[in-house]
């Protein structure tokens, strides 16, 4: 590429890339103050709660992969909270539901983000809670400018806030209107909550003891108490029902974020590290294995390359639906799913034409099973469409009235939000989500973190705390016996999927993107272009993006778009025409609409650091020196 939208930054001190400039600069400030990559990531993470509240929040989730200078082995931080003890399939069915709603208190998983950030700080950071939380305290109390998309999101759910979610209206509709673009916004209840959390660490002793004191105040103290009281209040859900939630303070007390080894696969002379089978990360490793089986790394700018990548993703996402999750009595067959022979068999299914079916495989000779509702191409009658991935959705325009269902292929096309963020319905259903933050410091510590959930539109604000809970349970099926069935204490199969890359056992790259089901698809394009074809970080981020929607979605109403291939229209017109000739249902989007990739790198030979950020959405930011 002769031109990039911004430079690939290089230096030796520290690098940060994030989906919002204030969070990225906050992380860099921690490095400048002598903190390490983990201090920087935690400080930036708590600021992301404030500056991208429509994409993540304290009541949401966090998944990260880290490597330390002393131990380069990639380690996963799981801050994906499980289903509450009272979230049983029987409870939902007793209310006439055949699936978990897309928004409202009943869709709440146990919030895991705050505990996970604090666990990262305790185990790998060097600063105190007061130091890393100070920027978030400042912005919550004194204000920060809001990006336009926040006010637009509030406007979409304004009627819901005014008619039912009054506590959210109190916070977000000051003067009876949504926040204006660039308006300074203060969240005083959350500022007070942060103050109380920091105060809980006073007199606790060591730095680690201070962090644990804050974690206790969250999960066993005043935060858990407020969640418990508020969850007993009935509120409207996205399916129109009015009901209280089932989460309790005890659910928060029973949860703790955890560390676990990453799942890895060798590719193009590198080791790609992903989350375990409770997330979608292994699907990326499957795709890379299938592409290896097909021969040389494909060229994503050609029709042949796009076709191969998209068809591999269809197969991997079918396997995701049949095999990945946290709810089975036995763990998913990971070794068989990643076995070279199995991936070669899967790759052999890729023909010259687009496949329009969902084809899970038989790893180790096992018989696949998908949910009875998986793969529907029509939304349930009487529900609003969950317009939301930062992609095209083939559904009716947003309406306050229930939609009449019709085949997705005949529905009018919706343009993607040019920010690459989430779009929501007036009932709060959201399929796009998520923020991302990557950090590398001068010592070689590296973090790839994807926080999400707890969106301002996901559930009513808890007034004394200043934030809502999340809606991650919508990713679990009421049908039992599946790897992603709703079971109390089990984690939803999260879409959060950060990536860490090593070369010769040394971490060299951290990257990730928002985008729900599309996160790993966009990351695969970045990795192919950077690792296999030698593009710089910024060149790989700037290059045209595409993805498929031809698999069961993770977000309510969990429909499939057979043959759907969404592409930025910067892809050559001849390439797009050839893809249509192959049978792909090509959906062209604007030139800068898909994904918000972030990346930082480190060259072990000399320690040169690098970073790049996404121009899509005009708020991603890389900083370093």
PDB file of N, CA and C in Angstrom, residues 320-366:
ATOM      1  N   UNK A 320     -18.097 -23.850  15.722  1.00  0.00           N
ATOM      2  CA  UNK A 320     -18.307 -23.067  16.939  1.00  0.00           C
ATOM      3  C   UNK A 320     -19.688 -23.326  17.518  1.00  0.00           C
ATOM      4  N   UNK A 321     -20.692 -23.349  16.648  1.00  0.00           N
ATOM      5  CA  UNK A 321     -22.063 -23.528  17.120  1.00  0.00           C
ATOM      6  C   UNK A 321     -22.273 -24.925  17.696  1.00  0.00           C
ATOM      7  N   UNK A 322     -21.659 -25.919  17.098  1.00  0.00           N
ATOM      8  CA  UNK A 322     -21.884 -27.301  17.522  1.00  0.00           C
ATOM      9  C   UNK A 322     -21.003 -27.744  18.676  1.00  0.00           C
ATOM     10  N   UNK A 323     -19.815 -27.123  18.824  1.00  0.00           N
ATOM     11  CA  UNK A 323     -18.835 -27.710  19.734  1.00  0.00           C
ATOM     12  C   UNK A 323     -18.298 -26.793  20.821  1.00  0.00           C
ATOM     13  N   UNK A 324     -18.342 -25.469  20.645  1.00  0.00           N
ATOM     14  CA  UNK A 324     -17.712 -24.579  21.617  1.00  0.00           C
ATOM     15  C   UNK A 324     -18.708 -24.079  22.651  1.00  0.00           C
ATOM     16  N   UNK A 325     -18.262 -23.965  23.884  1.00  0.00           N
ATOM     17  CA  UNK A 325     -19.096 -23.482  24.975  1.00  0.00           C
ATOM     18  C   UNK A 325     -18.589 -24.010  26.300  1.00  0.00           C
ATOM     19  N   UNK A 326     -19.278 -23.605  27.358  1.00  0.00           N
ATOM     20  CA  UNK A 326     -18.855 -23.934  28.726  1.00  0.00           C
ATOM     21  C   UNK A 326     -19.872 -24.806  29.441  1.00  0.00           C
ATOM     22  N   UNK A 327     -20.908 -25.260  28.739  1.00  0.00           N
ATOM     23  CA  UNK A 327     -22.047 -25.872  29.425  1.00  0.00           C
ATOM     24  C   UNK A 327     -22.085 -27.391  29.351  1.00  0.00           C
ATOM     25  N   UNK A 328     -21.203 -28.015  28.607  1.00  0.00           N
ATOM     26  CA  UNK A 328     -21.255 -29.457  28.469  1.00  0.00           C
ATOM     27  C   UNK A 328     -20.781 -30.197  29.707  1.00  0.00           C
ATOM     28  N   UNK A 329     -21.212 -31.438  29.856  1.00  0.00           N
ATOM     29  CA  UNK A 329     -20.727 -32.263  30.957  1.00  0.00           C
ATOM     30  C   UNK A 329     -19.280 -32.679  30.740  1.00  0.00           C
ATOM     31  N   UNK A 330     -18.848 -32.688  29.485  1.00  0.00           N
ATOM     32  CA  UNK A 330     -17.460 -32.938  29.141  1.00  0.00           C
ATOM     33  C   UNK A 330     -16.924 -31.736  28.375  1.00  0.00           C
ATOM     34  N   UNK A 331     -15.624 -31.454  28.491  1.00  0.00           N
ATOM     35  CA  UNK A 331     -15.080 -30.308  27.751  1.00  0.00           C
ATOM     36  C   UNK A 331     -15.166 -30.526  26.255  1.00  0.00           C
ATOM     37  N   UNK A 332     -15.274 -29.447  25.486  1.00  0.00           N
ATOM     38  CA  UNK A 332     -15.305 -29.581  24.026  1.00  0.00           C
ATOM     39  C   UNK A 332     -14.052 -30.281  23.518  1.00  0.00           C
ATOM     40  N   UNK A 333     -14.147 -30.989  22.382  1.00  0.00           N
ATOM     41  CA  UNK A 333     -13.019 -31.778  21.867  1.00  0.00           C
ATOM     42  C   UNK A 333     -11.984 -30.911  21.160  1.00  0.00           C
ATOM     43  N   UNK A 334     -11.284 -30.082  21.922  1.00  0.00           N
ATOM     44  CA  UNK A 334     -10.386 -29.090  21.340  1.00  0.00           C
ATOM     45  C   UNK A 334      -9.276 -29.724  20.503  1.00  0.00           C
ATOM     46  N   UNK A 335      -8.634 -30.747  21.044  1.00  0.00           N
ATOM     47  CA  UNK A 335      -7.530 -31.366  20.301  1.00  0.00           C
ATOM     48  C   UNK A 335      -8.005 -31.893  18.950  1.00  0.00           C
ATOM     49  N   UNK A 336      -9.171 -32.511  18.924  1.00  0.00           N
ATOM     50  CA  UNK A 336      -9.691 -33.027  17.665  1.00  0.00           C
ATOM     51  C   UNK A 336     -10.095 -31.900  16.724  1.00  0.00           C
ATOM     52  N   UNK A 337     -10.636 -30.817  17.273  1.00  0.00           N
ATOM     53  CA  UNK A 337     -11.039 -29.691  16.430  1.00  0.00           C
ATOM     54  C   UNK A 337      -9.840 -29.028  15.759  1.00  0.00           C
ATOM     55  N   UNK A 338      -8.677 -29.062  16.417  1.00  0.00           N
ATOM     56  CA  UNK A 338      -7.485 -28.411  15.884  1.00  0.00           C
ATOM     57  C   UNK A 338      -6.517 -29.389  15.230  1.00  0.00           C
ATOM     58  N   UNK A 339      -6.865 -30.669  15.179  1.00  0.00           N
ATOM     59  CA  UNK A 339      -5.982 -31.665  14.589  1.00  0.00           C
ATOM     60  C   UNK A 339      -5.789 -31.385  13.099  1.00  0.00           C
ATOM     61  N   UNK A 340      -4.542 -31.433  12.596  1.00  0.00           N
ATOM     62  CA  UNK A 340      -4.293 -31.155  11.169  1.00  0.00           C
ATOM     63  C   UNK A 340      -5.126 -32.037  10.233  1.00  0.00           C
ATOM     64  N   UNK A 341      -5.286 -33.308  10.575  1.00  0.00           N
ATOM     65  CA  UNK A 341      -6.061 -34.192   9.694  1.00  0.00           C
ATOM     66  C   UNK A 341      -7.515 -33.748   9.620  1.00  0.00           C
ATOM     67  N   UNK A 342      -8.074 -33.361  10.762  1.00  0.00           N
ATOM     68  CA  UNK A 342      -9.472 -32.903  10.776  1.00  0.00           C
ATOM     69  C   UNK A 342      -9.609 -31.615   9.970  1.00  0.00           C
ATOM     70  N   UNK A 343      -8.674 -30.678  10.151  1.00  0.00           N
ATOM     71  CA  UNK A 343      -8.769 -29.408   9.435  1.00  0.00           C
ATOM     72  C   UNK A 343      -8.559 -29.612   7.940  1.00  0.00           C
ATOM     73  N   UNK A 344      -7.746 -30.588   7.572  1.00  0.00           N
ATOM     74  CA  UNK A 344      -7.605 -30.900   6.146  1.00  0.00           C
ATOM     75  C   UNK A 344      -8.910 -31.438   5.576  1.00  0.00           C
ATOM     76  N   UNK A 345      -9.600 -32.282   6.354  1.00  0.00           N
ATOM     77  CA  UNK A 345     -10.907 -32.779   5.923  1.00  0.00           C
ATOM     78  C   UNK A 345     -11.899 -31.634   5.751  1.00  0.00           C
ATOM     79  N   UNK A 346     -11.871 -30.708   6.678  1.00  0.00           N
ATOM     80  CA  UNK A 346     -12.784 -29.561   6.590  1.00  0.00           C
ATOM     81  C   UNK A 346     -12.442 -28.702   5.368  1.00  0.00           C
ATOM     82  N   UNK A 347     -11.145 -28.454   5.171  1.00  0.00           N
ATOM     83  CA  UNK A 347     -10.729 -27.622   4.037  1.00  0.00           C
ATOM     84  C   UNK A 347     -11.130 -28.251   2.712  1.00  0.00           C
ATOM     85  N   UNK A 348     -11.159 -29.589   2.656  1.00  0.00           N
ATOM     86  CA  UNK A 348     -11.528 -30.274   1.418  1.00  0.00           C
ATOM     87  C   UNK A 348     -12.977 -30.021   1.029  1.00  0.00           C
ATOM     88  N   UNK A 349     -13.785 -29.532   1.970  1.00  0.00           N
ATOM     89  CA  UNK A 349     -15.179 -29.218   1.675  1.00  0.00           C
ATOM     90  C   UNK A 349     -15.334 -27.903   0.916  1.00  0.00           C
ATOM     91  N   UNK A 350     -14.278 -27.116   0.877  1.00  0.00           N
ATOM     92  CA  UNK A 350     -14.354 -25.816   0.205  1.00  0.00           C
ATOM     93  C   UNK A 350     -14.266 -26.022  -1.304  1.00  0.00           C
ATOM     94  N   UNK A 351     -15.342 -25.705  -1.987  1.00  0.00           N
ATOM     95  CA  UNK A 351     -15.379 -25.846  -3.437  1.00  0.00           C
ATOM     96  C   UNK A 351     -15.244 -24.516  -4.141  1.00  0.00           C
ATOM     97  N   UNK A 352     -15.559 -24.497  -5.420  1.00  0.00           N
ATOM     98  CA  UNK A 352     -15.442 -23.271  -6.206  1.00  0.00           C
ATOM     99  C   UNK A 352     -16.592 -22.307  -5.953  1.00  0.00           C
ATOM    100  N   UNK A 353     -17.742 -22.820  -5.486  1.00  0.00           N
ATOM    101  CA  UNK A 353     -18.900 -21.973  -5.258  1.00  0.00           C
ATOM    102  C   UNK A 353     -19.171 -21.749  -3.790  1.00  0.00           C
ATOM    103  N   UNK A 354     -19.949 -20.709  -3.509  1.00  0.00           N
ATOM    104  CA  UNK A 354     -20.306 -20.390  -2.134  1.00  0.00           C
ATOM    105  C   UNK A 354     -21.266 -21.438  -1.578  1.00  0.00           C
ATOM    106  N   UNK A 355     -20.983 -21.918  -0.382  1.00  0.00           N
ATOM    107  CA  UNK A 355     -21.902 -22.836   0.278  1.00  0.00           C
ATOM    108  C   UNK A 355     -22.906 -22.025   1.099  1.00  0.00           C
ATOM    109  N   UNK A 356     -24.167 -22.428   1.057  1.00  0.00           N
ATOM    110  CA  UNK A 356     -25.232 -21.675   1.725  1.00  0.00           C
ATOM    111  C   UNK A 356     -25.765 -22.399   2.954  1.00  0.00           C
ATOM    112  N   UNK A 357     -25.099 -23.456   3.397  1.00  0.00           N
ATOM    113  CA  UNK A 357     -25.584 -24.241   4.523  1.00  0.00           C
ATOM    114  C   UNK A 357     -24.677 -24.068   5.737  1.00  0.00           C
ATOM    115  N   UNK A 358     -25.125 -24.588   6.871  1.00  0.00           N
ATOM    116  CA  UNK A 358     -24.331 -24.611   8.094  1.00  0.00           C
ATOM    117  C   UNK A 358     -23.863 -26.044   8.295  1.00  0.00           C
ATOM    118  N   UNK A 359     -22.538 -26.286   8.196  1.00  0.00           N
ATOM    119  CA  UNK A 359     -22.007 -27.636   8.138  1.00  0.00           C
ATOM    120  C   UNK A 359     -21.022 -27.915   9.275  1.00  0.00           C
ATOM    121  N   UNK A 360     -21.495 -28.226  10.465  1.00  0.00           N
ATOM    122  CA  UNK A 360     -20.548 -28.617  11.518  1.00  0.00           C
ATOM    123  C   UNK A 360     -19.909 -29.960  11.199  1.00  0.00           C
ATOM    124  N   UNK A 361     -18.688 -30.147  11.675  1.00  0.00           N
ATOM    125  CA  UNK A 361     -17.966 -31.378  11.405  1.00  0.00           C
ATOM    126  C   UNK A 361     -18.123 -32.406  12.506  1.00  0.00           C
ATOM    127  N   UNK A 362     -17.358 -33.503  12.370  1.00  0.00           N
ATOM    128  CA  UNK A 362     -17.420 -34.620  13.301  1.00  0.00           C
ATOM    129  C   UNK A 362     -16.035 -34.885  13.893  1.00  0.00           C
ATOM    130  N   UNK A 363     -15.530 -33.987  14.734  1.00  0.00           N
ATOM    131  CA  UNK A 363     -14.190 -34.181  15.298  1.00  0.00           C
ATOM    132  C   UNK A 363     -14.116 -35.458  16.124  1.00  0.00           C
ATOM    133  N   UNK A 364     -13.120 -36.277  15.839  1.00  0.00           N
ATOM    134  CA  UNK A 364     -12.976 -37.523  16.561  1.00  0.00           C
ATOM    135  C   UNK A 364     -14.116 -38.491  16.342  1.00  0.00           C
ATOM    136  N   UNK A 365     -14.871 -38.318  15.261  1.00  0.00           N
ATOM    137  CA  UNK A 365     -15.993 -39.196  14.976  1.00  0.00           C
ATOM    138  C   UNK A 365     -17.252 -38.881  15.751  1.00  0.00           C
ATOM    139  N   UNK A 366     -17.263 -37.781  16.490  1.00  0.00           N
ATOM    140  CA  UNK A 366     -18.441 -37.397  17.265  1.00  0.00           C
ATOM    141  C   UNK A 366     -19.528 -36.851  16.336  1.00  0.00           C
TER     142      UNK A 366
END
